[in-house]
Coordinates of C-alpha atoms and ligand atoms in Angstrom, one line a residue:
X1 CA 1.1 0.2 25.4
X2 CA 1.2 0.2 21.5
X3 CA -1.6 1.4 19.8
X4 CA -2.1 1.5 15.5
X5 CA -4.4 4.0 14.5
X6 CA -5.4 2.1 10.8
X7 CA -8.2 3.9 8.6
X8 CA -8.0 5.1 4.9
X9 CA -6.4 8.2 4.0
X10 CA -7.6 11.0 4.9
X11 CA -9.6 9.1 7.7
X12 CA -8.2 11.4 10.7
X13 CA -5.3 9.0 11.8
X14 CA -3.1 12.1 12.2
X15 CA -5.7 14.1 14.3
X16 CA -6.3 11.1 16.4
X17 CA -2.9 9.8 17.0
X18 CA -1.5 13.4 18.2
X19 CA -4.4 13.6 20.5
X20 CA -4.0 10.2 21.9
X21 CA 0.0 10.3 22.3
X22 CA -0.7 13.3 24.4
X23 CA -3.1 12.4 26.5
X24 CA -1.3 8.8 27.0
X25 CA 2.3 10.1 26.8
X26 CA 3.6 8.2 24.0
X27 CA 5.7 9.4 21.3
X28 CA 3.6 8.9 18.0
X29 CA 5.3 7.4 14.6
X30 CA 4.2 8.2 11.8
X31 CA 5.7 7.2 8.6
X32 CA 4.1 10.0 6.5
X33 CA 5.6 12.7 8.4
X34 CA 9.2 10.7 8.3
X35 CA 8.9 10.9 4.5
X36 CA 7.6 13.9 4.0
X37 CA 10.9 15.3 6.2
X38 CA 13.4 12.8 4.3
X39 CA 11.9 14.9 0.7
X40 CA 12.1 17.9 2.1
X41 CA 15.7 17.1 2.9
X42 CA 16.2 15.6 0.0
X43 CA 18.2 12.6 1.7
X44 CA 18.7 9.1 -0.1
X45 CA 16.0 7.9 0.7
X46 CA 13.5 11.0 0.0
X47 CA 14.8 11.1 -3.3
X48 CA 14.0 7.2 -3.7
X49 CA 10.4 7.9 -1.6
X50 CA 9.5 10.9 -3.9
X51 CA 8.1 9.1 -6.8
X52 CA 6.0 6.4 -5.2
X53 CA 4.8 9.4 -2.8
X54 CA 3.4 11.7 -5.6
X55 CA 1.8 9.5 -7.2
X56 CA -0.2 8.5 -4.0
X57 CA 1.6 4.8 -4.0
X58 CA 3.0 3.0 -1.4
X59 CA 6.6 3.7 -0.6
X60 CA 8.1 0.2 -1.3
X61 CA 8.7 -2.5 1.4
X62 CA 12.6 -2.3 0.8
X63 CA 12.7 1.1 1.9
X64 CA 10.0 1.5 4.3
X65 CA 11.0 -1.8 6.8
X66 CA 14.3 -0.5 7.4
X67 CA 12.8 3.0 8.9
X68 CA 10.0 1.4 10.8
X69 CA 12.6 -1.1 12.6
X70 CA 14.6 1.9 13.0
X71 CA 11.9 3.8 15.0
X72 CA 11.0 0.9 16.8
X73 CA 14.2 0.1 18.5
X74 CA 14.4 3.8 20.1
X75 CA 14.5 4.5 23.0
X76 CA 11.7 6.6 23.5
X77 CA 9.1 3.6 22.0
X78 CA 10.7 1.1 24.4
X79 CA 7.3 1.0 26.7
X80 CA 5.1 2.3 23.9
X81 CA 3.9 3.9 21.2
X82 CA 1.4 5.5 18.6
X83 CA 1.5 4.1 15.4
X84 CA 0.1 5.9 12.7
X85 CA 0.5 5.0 9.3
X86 CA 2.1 2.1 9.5
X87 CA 2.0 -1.1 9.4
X88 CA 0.2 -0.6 5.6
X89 CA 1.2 -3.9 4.2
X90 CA 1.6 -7.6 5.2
X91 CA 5.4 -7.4 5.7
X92 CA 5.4 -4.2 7.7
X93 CA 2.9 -6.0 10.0
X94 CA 5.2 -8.9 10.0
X95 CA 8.0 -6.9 11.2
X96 CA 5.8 -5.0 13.5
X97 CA 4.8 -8.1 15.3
X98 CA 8.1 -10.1 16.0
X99 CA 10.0 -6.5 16.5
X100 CA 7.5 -6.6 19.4
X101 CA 7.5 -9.9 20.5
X102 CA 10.7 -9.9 20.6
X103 CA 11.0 -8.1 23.1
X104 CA 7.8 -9.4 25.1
X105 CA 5.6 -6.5 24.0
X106 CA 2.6 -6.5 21.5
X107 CA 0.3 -4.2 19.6
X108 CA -2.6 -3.6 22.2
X109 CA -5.0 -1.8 20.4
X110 CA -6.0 -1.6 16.9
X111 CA -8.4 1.9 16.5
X112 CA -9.9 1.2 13.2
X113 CA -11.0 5.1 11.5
X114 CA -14.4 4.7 9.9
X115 CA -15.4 7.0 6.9
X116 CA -17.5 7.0 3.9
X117 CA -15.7 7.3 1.0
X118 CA -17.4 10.6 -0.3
X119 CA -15.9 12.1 3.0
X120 CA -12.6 11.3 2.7
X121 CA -12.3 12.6 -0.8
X122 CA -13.9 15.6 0.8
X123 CA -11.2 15.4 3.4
X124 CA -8.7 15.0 0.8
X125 CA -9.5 17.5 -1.7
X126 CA -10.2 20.3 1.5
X127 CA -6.9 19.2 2.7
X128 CA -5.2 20.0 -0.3
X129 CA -6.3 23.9 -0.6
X130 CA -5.1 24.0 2.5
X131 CA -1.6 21.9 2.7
X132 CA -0.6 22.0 -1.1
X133 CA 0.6 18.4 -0.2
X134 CA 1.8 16.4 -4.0
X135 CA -0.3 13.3 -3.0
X136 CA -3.9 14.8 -2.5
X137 CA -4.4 15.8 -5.9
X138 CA -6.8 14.3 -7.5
X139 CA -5.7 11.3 -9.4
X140 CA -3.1 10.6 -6.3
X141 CA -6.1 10.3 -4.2
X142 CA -7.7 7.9 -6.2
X143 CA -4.7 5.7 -6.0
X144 CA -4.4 5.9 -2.1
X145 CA -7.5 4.9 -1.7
X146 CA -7.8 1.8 -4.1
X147 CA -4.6 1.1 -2.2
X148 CA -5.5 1.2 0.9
X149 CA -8.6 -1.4 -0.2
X150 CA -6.1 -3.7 -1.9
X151 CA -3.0 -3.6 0.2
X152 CA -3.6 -2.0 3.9
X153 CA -7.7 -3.2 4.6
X154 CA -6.6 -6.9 4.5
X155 CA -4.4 -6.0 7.8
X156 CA -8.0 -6.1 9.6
X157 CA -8.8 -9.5 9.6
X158 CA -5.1 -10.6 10.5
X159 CA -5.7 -8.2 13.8
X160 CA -9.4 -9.0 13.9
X161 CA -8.6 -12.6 14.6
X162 CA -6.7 -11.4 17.9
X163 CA -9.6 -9.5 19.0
X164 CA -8.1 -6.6 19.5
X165 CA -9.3 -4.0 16.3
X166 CA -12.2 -1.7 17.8
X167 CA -14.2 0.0 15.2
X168 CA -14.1 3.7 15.6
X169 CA -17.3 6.0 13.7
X170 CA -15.1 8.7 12.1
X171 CA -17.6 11.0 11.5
X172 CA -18.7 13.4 14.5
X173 CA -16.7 16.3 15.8
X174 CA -12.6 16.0 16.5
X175 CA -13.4 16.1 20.2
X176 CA -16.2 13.4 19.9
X177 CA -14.0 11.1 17.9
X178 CA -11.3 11.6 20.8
X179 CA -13.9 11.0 23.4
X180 CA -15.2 7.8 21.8
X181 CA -11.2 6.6 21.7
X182 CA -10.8 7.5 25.3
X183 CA -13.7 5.3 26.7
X184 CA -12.2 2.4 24.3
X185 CA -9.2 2.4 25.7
X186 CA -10.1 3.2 28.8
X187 CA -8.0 6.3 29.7
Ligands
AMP1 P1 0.1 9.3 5.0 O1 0.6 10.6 5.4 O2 0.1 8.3 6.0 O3 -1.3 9.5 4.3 O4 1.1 8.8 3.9 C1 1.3 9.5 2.7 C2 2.1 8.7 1.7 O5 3.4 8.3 2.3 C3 1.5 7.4 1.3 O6 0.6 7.6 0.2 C4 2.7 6.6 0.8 O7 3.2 7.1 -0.4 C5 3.7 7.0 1.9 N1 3.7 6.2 3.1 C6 3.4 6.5 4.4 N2 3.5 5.5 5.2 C7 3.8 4.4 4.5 C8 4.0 3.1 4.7 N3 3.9 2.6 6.0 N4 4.3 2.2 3.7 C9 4.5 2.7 2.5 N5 4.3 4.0 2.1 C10 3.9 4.8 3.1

């Protein structure tokens, strides 16, 4: 079963998706955490990730397909997975899809995070006392989220027409939000 956790950032994608991939099993990807690790050891392509990343853009197509293709085709995702983070864009959802049907499979679940805005720059700004990550400082955080309107929120009607995006309320405790994924997906 593949599963896309989509929601704005700071939305609790990352919370979610580790609870869900083990309770179900899965092995999560998350393209965040794969850049964050390429900067930190400073490969090729960190270095090329860094200065999109810090400034709280999106890491462009070009370098992003390659790595999502590349997690796609492992073993361990060959009966399922967590998506979280990806796909952001049209292309990446592109390449999602026909990597999938490819092989026979689709996404079967889209879990849709919903959260006021004023909370996930609450989220954000919390977050960054705590993490010290370079992309929730404050004017990063501004562009993530005008970003995620422009580029990532359009990905909802494309899966809305399939009928398979469910609405999740984001707000309520961690184990609520859990609960409420649980009885949509019905284990
Ligand atoms: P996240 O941890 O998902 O909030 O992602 C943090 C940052 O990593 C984003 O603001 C982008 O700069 C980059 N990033 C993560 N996933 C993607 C993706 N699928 N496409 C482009 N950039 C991404």
């Amino acid at each position: 079963m593949f599963i896309l956790i989509l929601g704005a950032p700071g939305s609790g994608k990352g919370t979610q998706g580790k609870i869900l991939a083990e309770r179900l099993g899965l092995p999560k990807i998350t393209t965040g955490d794969l850049l964050r690790a390429a900067m930190k050891d400073g490969t090729p392509l960190g270095l090329d990730a860094k200065k999109y990343y810090d400034e709280g853009k999106l890491v462009p197509d070009s370098i992003i397909l390659g790595m999502i293709k590349e997690q796609l085709d492992r073993p361990e995702a060959k009966t399922g997975a967590i998506l979280d983070g990806f796909p952001r864009t049209a292309a990446q959802a592109e390449l999602v899809d026909r990597t999938l049907a490819q092989r026979g499979q689709r996404l079967n679940h889209i879990l849709l995070l919903d959260v006021t805005e004023d909370e996930l720059v609450r989220r954000m700004s919390a977050r960054s006392q705590v993490e010290g990550r370079s992309d929730d400082a404050p004017e990063a955080i501004a562009n993530r989220l005008q970003i995620y309107q422009r580029d990532t929120a359009p990905l909802i009607a494309h899966y809305t027409q399939r009928g398979i995006v469910h609405r999740v309320p984001g707000t309520g405790t961690v184990d609520q939000i859990a609960g409420e994924i649980k009885r949509i997906i019905g284990r």
